[in-house]
C-alpha cells in the first residue's frame, strides 16, 4: 500500500511539473512578447521595455522558469499587473468561493447520480429505467449556462426565492452564502449527474451479471440485499474513475457559471485576467487548476486501492 | 423418506423465436442422504435444472411442474420464503470458483454471510464459525486465510471456500454444478472426495451435475442422463455402467476414451450437433441424431419405459437399442 501511494505521489509531482512547463512555454517562450501582449500594440516601446524589466523578461527563460517554480513552491506567486496585489492573496480570496461551490456541486452530482443509477439498474427495462435514461439524455444535451439562465428566470425572477447573482461573502453568515451558491451548484451538477447516472446504471447492470451475484442470491440474499452488499462496491470503480474526470469538467464549468451568476470566484478571476491580459494571474491560476485536477486524480487512485484489495497487492 | 420430489419440471426461456424449453418434463425423487448425478453435454438443461430448483432461473423464464422440498411445493412460495430456504435448507456450489466469489470481500466474511442471514448470529460468532468451516474443508491456516481476499487463494482453495459457504447452515440438499470442471486435474479428485465425505458426514442429499462420466461412476447412487432438456435415462450408477438402454446414453459412453482400448481404436462420436433448444420438435429430443429412429419417434415425446427394476429410459425402441448394443 505504501509503495502504491508513493508511486502515485511521484506521478502527481511529475504531472504538475509537466503542466507548469507547458503553461510557461506557451505564455512566455513561444513567439509573442508577454509585455507587448499586456500593454497592447499601441504601447510606447519604452513602456514595453520598462514592463519587460519589471516582469524579469530580460532574464534567460530557464532562470525565469526556475524562479517561478520556486515561487510556486513557497507560495510567492508574484504581483498581479492589473490589481497590484500579490496573486496568492487574489487567488486565496477567490478560492473560498470556488472550492465550496465545486464541492457542493460534486456532492449533488454523486447523490443524484448514484440514486438514479441504482434505481434505473434495479428497474432495468421498466418505465423507471427509461425515465432515468431520458433524464440522462436531456442532461447531457443541455448546456449548463443555458440551464443556469433558466434557473435564474424561474427561481429568482419568477418565484423570487434566490438572488439572481452575486455573493454576500461568508462573513454575511453561512446560510445566505450557501443560498447564493445553490443555483450555481445545481447548474453545474445537473449535466455531470446526468452523465454519471448513466455510468452508474451500466456499471451496476454489468456487475449484476457477474457469477458472484448469483452466489449471493444462492446464499439467500434478496435482490436488494445482494445489490447493496455485493454489487454496489464492485460497480464503484468505473463510477469513481468518471467522477475524477468530471471534477476537471466541473472546475472549467465554474469559469462560465461564475460569470453567469456574478460570483467572485477563481473562474471569474481567470476570465477577467485573460480579458485584461494579466498574464501573471493567468499563468498562476492555470497551474492552480491543473494542480487541483491532478490532486483529485491522485485521490481517485487512492480511492481505487481502498475499494479494490487487488490493487493494493499489485506492484 | 423423500426429501425432494420433482414432478414434470419444465423450464421455458423466452427467445426471439418463441419459448425454448430448456428442461422438459423432468421428474425424479431424492431421499435424505441420497446422491444423484445429472449427466449430459453442455446445453442439455442440467444447469438450468439446478437453477430452477434454487428458484434462480433467469429473469423472464417460466417454470412449471412441481418441486417439493419435504412436501412443500417451492414453486408456490413467494420470493421472501424462497430467500429463507436458499443457502439454509438447500445450498449450491458453482463451477467457476474464480468468478463465483466476490473479489472485494474477505472469504471469511463471505462464508459467514449465510449464518448471519439465516441464523441471526452476531458478526464475531459468525466469523468464528466461518473459520471452523474453512478448517473443516481443508483450507490451511484457516484463521489467517479467513481474512484473505479471493485473489490471494488458488482455484482449489477458492472452491473449498465455496463449499464451506454452502455448508454454513447445514443444508438438507447440496447442489453441486460442475464443482471440479474449472480445476486442475490433480485437485479435482481432492475436491470431489471432500464433497462426498461431507455429504456422508452430514447426511445431506446431493445433486451432482457433471459432463464427466468418470466422476459419476465413483460418486453417486443414481444417475439421470439428460439430452435436449429431457431426462432420457435414469438408473442406479451401477446399472447404467452395466447397460445403457437409451441410444443417446449408448453414444455418450461410446465416445468416452477407455483404458484398455486397443491403440489406434477410434472413439465413436455421436453424429450431428446438439440442436438449438428452440428448434427441438415436440417429440423425442434425440430423434434427429438417433441411429435407430423410426416414424413413431416423431409423433410424441416418448414416455419413460421400464428397462429393469429402477431403470427407466424415454425411448420407444428399447428392443432395437438392445440389439444394437449387443451387436
XYZ file of C-alpha atoms in Angstrom:
642
model
C 0.000 0.000 0.000
C 2.811 2.415 0.937
C 4.598 1.588 -2.300
C 1.402 2.183 -4.250
C 0.875 5.588 -2.622
C 4.486 6.610 -3.114
C 4.402 5.752 -6.802
C 1.138 7.616 -7.320
C 2.536 10.615 -5.438
C 5.577 10.594 -7.745
C 3.240 10.642 -10.741
C 1.395 13.585 -9.181
C 4.571 15.698 -8.816
C 5.716 14.750 -12.327
C 2.383 15.719 -13.882
C 2.392 19.054 -12.073
C 5.908 19.879 -13.306
C 4.948 18.950 -16.853
C 1.811 21.104 -16.666
C 3.746 24.098 -15.329
C 6.344 23.691 -18.092
C 3.655 23.672 -20.802
C 1.997 26.774 -19.319
C 5.344 28.548 -19.094
C 6.377 27.640 -22.648
C 3.056 28.705 -24.150
C 2.818 32.013 -22.318
C 6.418 33.144 -22.097
C 8.717 31.377 -24.524
C 6.687 30.902 -27.700
C 6.817 33.913 -30.056
C 4.803 36.871 -28.823
C 6.255 39.200 -26.194
C 4.186 38.978 -22.981
C 4.888 42.635 -22.142
C 3.685 43.688 -25.583
C 0.580 41.490 -25.200
C -0.232 43.038 -21.827
C 0.178 46.615 -22.979
C -1.371 46.255 -26.420
C 0.054 47.031 -29.875
C -0.168 50.808 -29.474
C 2.120 50.990 -26.441
C 5.312 53.047 -26.489
C 8.451 50.890 -26.944
C 9.960 52.465 -23.817
C 6.930 51.500 -21.728
C 7.102 47.934 -23.064
C 10.823 47.809 -22.229
C 10.127 49.027 -18.685
C 7.471 46.342 -18.166
C 9.811 43.701 -19.579
C 12.369 44.613 -16.946
C 9.729 44.744 -14.204
C 8.487 41.279 -15.151
C 12.025 39.978 -15.418
C 11.558 39.075 -19.080
C 15.086 40.251 -19.818
C 16.440 37.258 -17.911
C 17.025 33.883 -19.655
C 13.916 31.568 -19.791
C 15.463 28.766 -17.719
C 16.221 31.162 -14.882
C 12.705 32.625 -15.072
C 11.086 29.182 -15.046
C 13.089 28.040 -12.038
C 12.338 31.277 -10.181
C 8.628 30.833 -10.933
C 8.592 27.218 -9.763
C 10.481 28.160 -6.594
C 7.889 30.893 -6.049
C 5.020 28.437 -6.586
C 6.568 26.044 -4.075
C 6.904 28.750 -1.419
C 3.552 30.399 -2.108
C 5.032 33.520 -3.716
C 3.068 33.806 -6.965
C 4.165 37.297 -7.935
C 2.219 40.561 -8.080
C -0.843 40.969 -10.287
C -0.290 43.547 -13.003
C -3.873 44.852 -13.026
C -4.737 44.572 -9.318
C -1.276 45.378 -7.968
C -1.722 42.878 -5.140
C 0.030 39.550 -4.580
C -1.556 36.909 -6.811
C -1.585 34.498 -3.856
C -3.940 36.835 -1.949
C -6.081 37.283 -5.023
C -6.430 33.529 -5.521
C -6.955 32.807 -1.832
C -9.926 35.158 -1.549
C -11.460 33.632 -4.704
C -10.845 30.020 -3.659
C -13.092 30.372 -0.593
C -15.950 30.651 -3.093
C -14.878 28.270 -5.843
C -13.818 25.321 -3.656
C -17.114 25.185 -1.700
C -19.029 25.680 -4.961
C -17.205 22.794 -6.643
C -17.604 20.550 -3.591
C -21.320 21.257 -3.274
C -21.788 20.619 -6.994
C -19.778 17.390 -6.768
C -21.762 16.204 -3.731
C -25.009 16.901 -5.593
C -23.684 15.109 -8.664
C -22.776 11.994 -6.694
C -26.020 11.936 -4.713
C -28.227 12.365 -7.782
C -26.188 10.032 -9.997
C -25.862 7.142 -7.530
C -29.520 7.362 -6.584
C -30.821 7.458 -10.143
C -28.239 4.985 -11.484
C -29.036 2.374 -8.843
C -32.748 2.929 -9.273
C -32.534 2.543 -13.059
C -30.369 -0.569 -12.856
C -32.665 -2.290 -10.374
C -35.656 -1.439 -12.571
C -33.877 -2.467 -15.759
C -36.162 -2.352 -18.796
C -39.070 -0.867 -16.848
C -40.564 2.653 -17.080
C -38.391 3.924 -14.187
C -35.296 2.918 -16.108
C -36.498 4.664 -19.269
C -37.260 7.796 -17.258
C -33.731 7.930 -15.861
C -32.241 7.302 -19.294
C -34.365 10.099 -20.760
C -33.228 12.451 -17.989
C -29.651 11.405 -18.705
C -30.001 12.145 -22.396
C -31.598 15.503 -21.677
C -28.980 16.440 -19.081
C -26.142 15.664 -21.460
C -27.738 17.670 -24.254
C -28.392 20.835 -22.229
C -25.525 23.367 -21.974
C -25.052 24.316 -18.304
C -25.024 28.106 -18.890
C -28.430 27.891 -20.599
C -29.772 25.761 -17.775
C -28.352 28.322 -15.321
C -30.276 31.081 -17.062
C -33.478 29.002 -16.892
C -32.935 28.513 -13.163
C -32.442 32.253 -12.653
C -35.569 33.069 -14.674
C -37.721 30.673 -12.691
C -36.367 30.668 -9.127
C -35.021 34.238 -8.947
C -37.144 36.309 -11.309
C -40.446 34.398 -11.189
C -40.509 32.969 -7.668
C -38.032 35.367 -6.080
C -36.572 32.641 -3.832
C -32.945 33.358 -4.629
C -30.975 36.392 -5.707
C -30.145 36.315 -9.397
C -26.433 36.502 -8.751
C -23.653 37.859 -6.568
C -22.142 36.519 -3.385
C -22.639 38.138 0.040
C -19.410 36.590 1.403
C -19.036 34.091 4.216
C -18.990 36.954 6.703
C -22.685 37.532 5.933
C -23.407 34.150 7.509
C -23.231 30.583 6.318
C -26.859 30.351 5.259
C -27.068 33.390 2.928
C -23.710 32.410 1.413
C -24.853 28.830 0.778
C -28.126 30.130 -0.602
C -26.302 32.161 -3.229
C -24.255 29.084 -4.195
C -27.252 26.770 -4.523
C -28.430 27.640 -8.048
C -24.873 27.763 -9.481
C -24.151 24.379 -7.891
C -27.319 22.885 -9.379
C -26.460 24.213 -12.845
C -23.001 22.670 -12.572
C -24.239 19.387 -11.110
C -27.113 18.560 -13.423
C -25.048 17.824 -16.533
C -22.439 15.881 -14.590
C -25.139 13.975 -12.714
C -26.796 13.009 -15.998
C -23.546 11.529 -17.306
C -22.624 9.866 -14.025
C -26.112 8.372 -13.598
C -25.740 6.612 -16.931
C -22.289 5.374 -15.996
C -23.579 4.129 -12.632
C -26.513 2.380 -14.274
C -24.397 0.491 -16.781
C -21.726 -0.346 -14.178
C -24.366 -1.802 -11.851
C -26.014 -3.740 -14.684
C -22.623 -5.128 -15.642
C -21.885 -6.309 -12.095
C -25.401 -7.746 -11.722
C -24.487 -10.241 -14.450
C -21.446 -11.486 -12.504
C -21.358 -15.007 -11.094
C -20.810 -13.847 -7.529
C -24.171 -12.078 -7.539
C -25.787 -15.430 -8.304
C -23.732 -16.907 -5.446
C -25.059 -14.195 -3.153
C -28.625 -14.995 -4.203
C -27.968 -18.721 -3.680
C -26.994 -17.891 -0.091
C -30.474 -16.496 0.431
C -29.872 -12.781 -0.060
C -32.766 -10.920 -1.602
C -32.233 -8.958 -4.795
C -31.955 -5.747 -2.804
C -29.551 -7.192 -0.228
C -27.316 -8.543 -2.999
C -27.357 -5.133 -4.666
C -26.222 -3.292 -1.548
C -23.800 -5.853 -0.139
C -22.150 -7.229 -3.261
C -22.945 -5.164 -6.350
C -22.547 -1.545 -5.288
C -18.903 -1.624 -4.230
C -17.894 -3.625 -7.303
C -19.654 -1.093 -9.523
C -17.868 1.848 -7.897
C -14.562 1.502 -9.799
C -15.826 2.889 -13.144
C -18.029 5.381 -11.303
C -15.091 6.778 -9.317
C -12.988 6.991 -12.490
C -15.593 9.124 -14.231
C -16.066 11.184 -11.059
C -12.383 12.106 -11.138
C -12.623 13.216 -14.756
C -15.812 15.118 -14.020
C -14.144 17.167 -11.322
C -11.944 18.695 -14.030
C -15.061 19.472 -16.079
C -16.658 20.978 -13.014
C -13.721 23.346 -12.473
C -13.758 24.552 -16.059
C -17.538 24.797 -15.763
C -17.116 27.294 -12.918
C -15.486 29.749 -15.345
C -18.793 30.035 -17.206
C -21.174 29.583 -14.301
C -19.390 32.111 -12.069
C -19.778 34.614 -14.875
C -23.463 33.843 -15.337
C -24.119 34.309 -11.594
C -21.601 37.151 -10.998
C -19.725 35.127 -8.430
C -16.235 36.396 -7.497
C -14.528 33.003 -7.763
C -11.408 31.642 -9.397
C -13.289 31.024 -12.652
C -14.301 34.663 -12.888
C -10.772 35.720 -11.891
C -9.176 33.788 -14.735
C -11.798 35.083 -17.177
C -11.104 38.691 -16.149
C -7.354 38.137 -16.120
C -7.465 36.829 -19.674
C -9.592 39.733 -20.934
C -7.279 42.201 -19.153
C -4.196 40.326 -20.378
C -2.910 39.905 -16.838
C -0.593 37.053 -17.826
C 0.889 36.680 -14.353
C -2.513 35.837 -12.904
C -3.428 33.653 -15.892
C -0.245 31.617 -15.543
C -0.708 31.031 -11.819
C -4.429 30.240 -11.993
C -3.974 27.789 -14.847
C -1.316 25.936 -12.862
C -3.553 26.039 -9.809
C -6.466 24.493 -11.715
C -4.107 21.863 -13.132
C -2.918 21.159 -9.588
C -6.482 20.738 -8.327
C -7.265 18.305 -11.136
C -4.089 16.308 -10.542
C -4.681 16.164 -6.781
C -8.245 14.956 -7.326
C -6.986 12.241 -9.650
C -4.456 11.228 -7.010
C -7.329 10.942 -4.534
C -9.217 8.831 -7.090
C -6.233 6.478 -7.314
C -6.143 6.193 -3.532
C -9.877 5.515 -3.560
C -9.347 2.669 -6.058
C -6.998 0.991 -3.633
C -9.460 1.455 -0.793
C -12.253 -0.092 -2.869
C -10.339 -2.914 -4.519
C -7.883 -5.003 -2.471
C -6.402 -6.468 -5.664
C -4.794 -3.114 -6.459
C -3.107 -2.915 -3.059
C -1.015 -6.012 -3.610
C -0.215 -5.186 -7.223
C 3.292 -3.981 -7.951
C -38.183 -40.511 3.410
C -38.398 -38.347 0.292
C -36.601 -35.044 0.696
C -37.016 -33.675 -2.796
C -39.723 -34.673 -5.265
C -39.544 -33.128 -8.708
C -42.529 -33.736 -10.959
C -42.810 -32.735 -14.612
C -40.391 -29.851 -14.178
C -40.404 -27.685 -17.309
C -38.329 -24.521 -17.694
C -39.065 -22.333 -20.717
C -36.842 -19.461 -21.770
C -38.022 -16.588 -23.946
C -36.112 -16.321 -27.217
C -36.656 -14.353 -30.393
C -38.188 -17.432 -31.988
C -40.542 -18.121 -29.123
C -40.255 -20.183 -25.978
C -37.353 -22.607 -25.778
C -37.933 -25.443 -23.352
C -34.566 -25.850 -21.643
C -35.933 -28.501 -19.277
C -38.854 -30.722 -20.305
C -40.996 -32.851 -18.041
C -38.185 -33.875 -15.744
C -39.243 -35.997 -12.783
C -37.186 -37.575 -10.045
C -37.171 -38.090 -6.304
C -34.342 -37.894 -3.849
C -34.184 -39.210 -0.286
C -32.182 -37.749 2.552
C -28.578 -38.883 2.305
C -29.035 -39.985 -1.291
C -26.832 -38.806 -4.144
C -27.988 -38.157 -7.676
C -25.960 -37.317 -10.766
C -27.224 -35.279 -13.707
C -25.111 -36.037 -16.776
C -25.135 -34.670 -20.267
C -23.429 -32.401 -22.757
C -23.376 -28.639 -22.239
C -26.753 -27.187 -23.169
C -28.678 -30.296 -22.174
C -30.521 -28.451 -19.403
C -28.698 -29.802 -16.365
C -27.549 -26.424 -15.032
C -30.945 -24.881 -15.766
C -32.488 -27.685 -13.706
C -30.221 -26.771 -10.793
C -31.043 -23.069 -11.035
C -34.763 -23.808 -11.240
C -34.536 -25.976 -8.121
C -32.970 -22.985 -6.321
C -35.549 -20.632 -7.811
C -32.722 -18.735 -9.516
C -33.705 -19.274 -13.155
C -33.002 -16.303 -15.474
C -35.457 -13.441 -15.369
C -38.380 -13.994 -17.722
C -38.100 -17.792 -17.585
C -41.260 -19.827 -16.958
C -41.037 -22.726 -14.545
C -43.866 -25.279 -14.448
C -44.403 -28.564 -12.645
C -43.754 -29.266 -9.004
C -40.616 -29.041 -6.848
C -41.477 -30.345 -3.402
C -38.956 -29.993 -0.597
C -40.194 -32.006 2.385
C -43.631 -31.936 0.798
C -43.700 -28.154 0.340
C -44.014 -27.020 -3.287
C -41.301 -24.413 -3.834
C -42.997 -23.104 -6.987
C -45.922 -21.826 -4.902
C -43.696 -19.897 -2.478
C -43.052 -16.174 -2.782
C -39.594 -14.660 -3.109
C -39.206 -13.886 0.606
C -39.924 -17.509 1.559
C -37.515 -18.756 -1.100
C -34.825 -16.483 0.358
C -35.331 -18.207 3.725
C -34.770 -21.609 2.096
C -31.849 -20.762 -0.179
C -28.469 -21.103 1.487
C -30.268 -22.501 4.505
C -32.055 -25.766 3.634
C -30.644 -26.051 0.137
C -27.281 -24.735 -0.975
C -25.358 -24.656 -4.207
C -21.733 -24.894 -5.307
C -20.895 -23.309 -8.646
C -18.485 -24.243 -11.399
C -16.195 -21.200 -11.512
C -14.633 -20.522 -8.100
C -12.714 -17.711 -9.828
C -15.801 -15.606 -10.510
C -18.330 -17.048 -8.084
C -16.749 -15.273 -5.104
C -16.978 -11.536 -4.526
C -13.459 -10.223 -5.278
C -13.770 -7.335 -2.824
C -14.724 -9.247 0.326
C -12.518 -11.394 2.569
C -13.575 -15.034 2.221
C -14.276 -15.369 5.952
C -16.949 -12.756 5.622
C -18.443 -14.434 2.565
C -18.541 -17.786 4.336
C -20.149 -16.273 7.422
C -22.809 -14.414 5.446
C -25.398 -17.247 5.288
C -25.042 -17.709 9.067
C -25.697 -14.056 9.748
C -28.602 -14.127 7.343
C -30.375 -17.321 8.411
C -29.157 -17.946 11.949
C -29.165 -14.331 13.107
C -25.829 -14.710 14.896
C -23.520 -11.767 15.554
C -20.610 -10.921 13.300
C -17.884 -12.165 15.647
C -19.562 -15.500 16.275
C -20.376 -15.978 12.590
C -16.754 -15.335 11.651
C -15.517 -17.800 14.276
C -17.854 -20.385 12.785
C -16.595 -19.464 9.301
C -13.033 -20.245 10.420
C -14.202 -23.629 11.758
C -15.920 -24.333 8.419
C -12.877 -23.272 6.406
C -10.749 -25.501 8.600
C -13.153 -28.399 8.036
C -12.977 -28.092 4.253
C -9.203 -28.303 4.487
C -8.092 -24.731 3.963
C -4.642 -24.492 5.563
C -4.233 -21.734 8.171
C -7.972 -21.132 8.157
C -7.929 -18.476 10.897
C -5.476 -16.391 8.913
C -6.873 -17.195 5.482
C -10.331 -16.048 6.527
C -9.025 -12.505 6.146
C -7.655 -13.154 2.656
C -9.421 -11.928 -0.447
C -10.298 -14.451 -3.173
C -7.456 -13.357 -5.480
C -4.942 -14.470 -2.872
C -6.166 -18.084 -2.969
C -5.620 -20.807 -5.547
C -8.526 -22.222 -7.561
C -8.769 -25.287 -5.337
C -8.688 -23.196 -2.174
C -11.399 -20.950 -3.557
C -13.578 -23.960 -4.316
C -13.001 -25.154 -0.734
C -14.201 -21.742 0.484
C -17.216 -22.072 -1.807
C -18.014 -25.472 -0.252
C -17.632 -24.040 3.261
C -20.092 -21.311 2.306
C -22.627 -23.855 1.054
C -22.261 -25.932 4.224
C -22.577 -22.997 6.615
C -26.203 -23.524 7.595
C -26.131 -27.314 7.365
C -28.432 -27.675 4.342
C -30.501 -30.816 3.694
C -29.760 -30.628 -0.010
C -26.497 -29.699 -1.704
C -26.467 -28.954 -5.421
C -23.011 -29.025 -6.987
C -22.898 -27.684 -10.557
C -19.701 -28.978 -12.200
C -17.740 -28.303 -8.990
C -14.454 -29.608 -10.349
C -14.580 -28.664 -14.035
C -12.594 -25.448 -13.661
C -9.881 -27.022 -11.500
C -6.554 -28.719 -12.227
C -6.907 -32.463 -12.720
C -4.806 -33.126 -9.617
C -7.136 -31.010 -7.482
C -10.376 -32.358 -8.984
C -10.168 -35.656 -7.109
C -9.458 -33.954 -3.778
C -12.444 -31.620 -4.089
C -14.759 -34.420 -5.161
C -13.619 -36.607 -2.247
C -14.216 -33.692 0.095
C -17.762 -33.177 -1.181
C -18.588 -36.885 -0.836
C -17.049 -37.043 2.636
C -19.077 -34.048 3.802
C -22.282 -35.400 2.284
C -21.758 -38.674 4.186
C -20.767 -36.916 7.386
C -23.786 -34.634 7.469
C -26.383 -36.893 5.893
C -27.135 -34.372 3.155
C -28.691 -35.243 -0.170
C -26.523 -34.349 -3.152
C -27.311 -33.470 -6.742
C -24.063 -33.555 -8.690
C -24.107 -32.036 -12.139
C -21.339 -33.031 -14.487
C -20.473 -33.915 -18.047
C -17.770 -36.237 -16.755
C -18.953 -39.846 -16.640
C -15.830 -40.842 -14.709
C -16.889 -38.541 -11.868
C -20.363 -40.057 -11.838
C -19.137 -43.627 -11.614
C -17.354 -43.076 -8.324
C -19.601 -40.674 -6.507
C -23.342 -41.018 -6.891
C -26.033 -43.630 -6.194
C -28.312 -42.767 -9.083
C -27.857 -41.084 -12.457
C -30.127 -39.213 -14.834
C -28.791 -38.796 -18.360
C -30.144 -35.616 -19.922
C -30.463 -34.679 -23.570
C -32.221 -31.666 -25.080
C -33.746 -30.775 -21.707
C -35.259 -34.207 -21.173
C -34.158 -36.891 -18.737
C -33.668 -39.674 -21.282
C -32.493 -42.392 -18.925
C -32.478 -42.918 -15.195
C -30.800 -45.774 -13.331
C -28.550 -46.590 -10.427
C -24.999 -45.787 -11.468
C -24.054 -49.470 -11.247
C -26.866 -50.438 -13.575
C -26.048 -47.662 -16.014
C -22.384 -48.586 -16.233
C -23.521 -52.135 -16.759
C -26.017 -51.458 -19.517
C -27.222 -48.328 -21.343
C -30.735 -48.649 -22.667
C -31.167 -45.293 -24.457
C -29.386 -44.751 -27.799
C -28.100 -41.383 -26.558
C -26.581 -42.884 -23.412
C -25.017 -45.597 -25.565
C -23.491 -42.919 -27.817
C -22.274 -40.899 -24.830
C -20.418 -43.899 -23.386
C -19.034 -44.958 -26.770
C -17.484 -41.504 -27.140
C -15.610 -41.979 -23.871
C -11.923 -42.959 -24.042
C -11.295 -46.162 -22.133
C -8.140 -47.582 -20.697
C -7.516 -50.953 -22.309
C -8.971 -49.939 -25.627
C -6.696 -51.086 -28.422
C -4.166 -48.498 -29.510
C -5.386 -46.879 -32.694
C -9.008 -47.803 -31.971
C -11.193 -44.847 -32.768
C -13.634 -43.234 -30.381
C -17.102 -43.156 -31.782
C -18.607 -39.680 -31.990
C -22.366 -39.085 -31.978
C -23.209 -37.771 -35.469
C -24.657 -34.275 -35.738
C -24.558 -31.459 -33.180
C -26.553 -30.535 -30.113
C -29.689 -28.871 -31.510
C -30.941 -25.430 -30.562
C -33.483 -25.828 -27.796
C -35.949 -23.593 -29.620
C -35.827 -25.913 -32.642
C -36.459 -29.166 -30.829
C -39.568 -30.984 -32.047
C -42.374 -31.898 -29.691
C -41.193 -35.467 -29.966
C -38.201 -37.446 -28.818
C -35.475 -34.784 -28.421
C -32.800 -37.137 -29.769
C -34.710 -38.164 -32.906
C -32.608 -36.176 -35.389
C -29.340 -37.781 -34.292
C -30.635 -41.205 -33.350
C -29.288 -44.141 -35.401
C -32.445 -46.201 -34.850
C -35.110 -43.512 -35.071
C -38.436 -44.520 -36.594
C -41.502 -42.595 -37.704
C -43.260 -43.171 -34.400
C -40.400 -41.394 -32.593
C -41.514 -38.122 -34.186
C -45.148 -38.495 -33.195
C -44.926 -37.633 -29.497
C -42.415 -37.310 -26.652
C -41.672 -40.878 -25.524
C -42.832 -41.819 -22.030
C -40.369 -43.282 -19.527
C -40.381 -47.061 -20.033
C -39.029 -49.604 -17.596
C -35.787 -51.282 -18.632
C -35.349 -53.137 -15.373
C -36.290 -52.531 -11.772
C -35.386 -48.876 -11.014
C -34.043 -48.368 -14.518
C -36.108 -46.319 -16.988
C -35.496 -44.792 -20.387
C -37.532 -42.447 -22.538
C -37.317 -44.473 -25.729
C -39.977 -46.436 -27.578
C -37.420 -48.566 -29.417
C -35.707 -50.161 -26.436
C -35.660 -53.539 -28.144
C -33.797 -52.202 -31.201
C -31.419 -50.322 -28.935
C -30.680 -53.547 -27.031
C -29.963 -55.481 -30.229
C -27.703 -52.718 -31.439
C -25.709 -52.631 -28.218
C -25.184 -56.390 -28.298
C -24.073 -56.321 -31.896
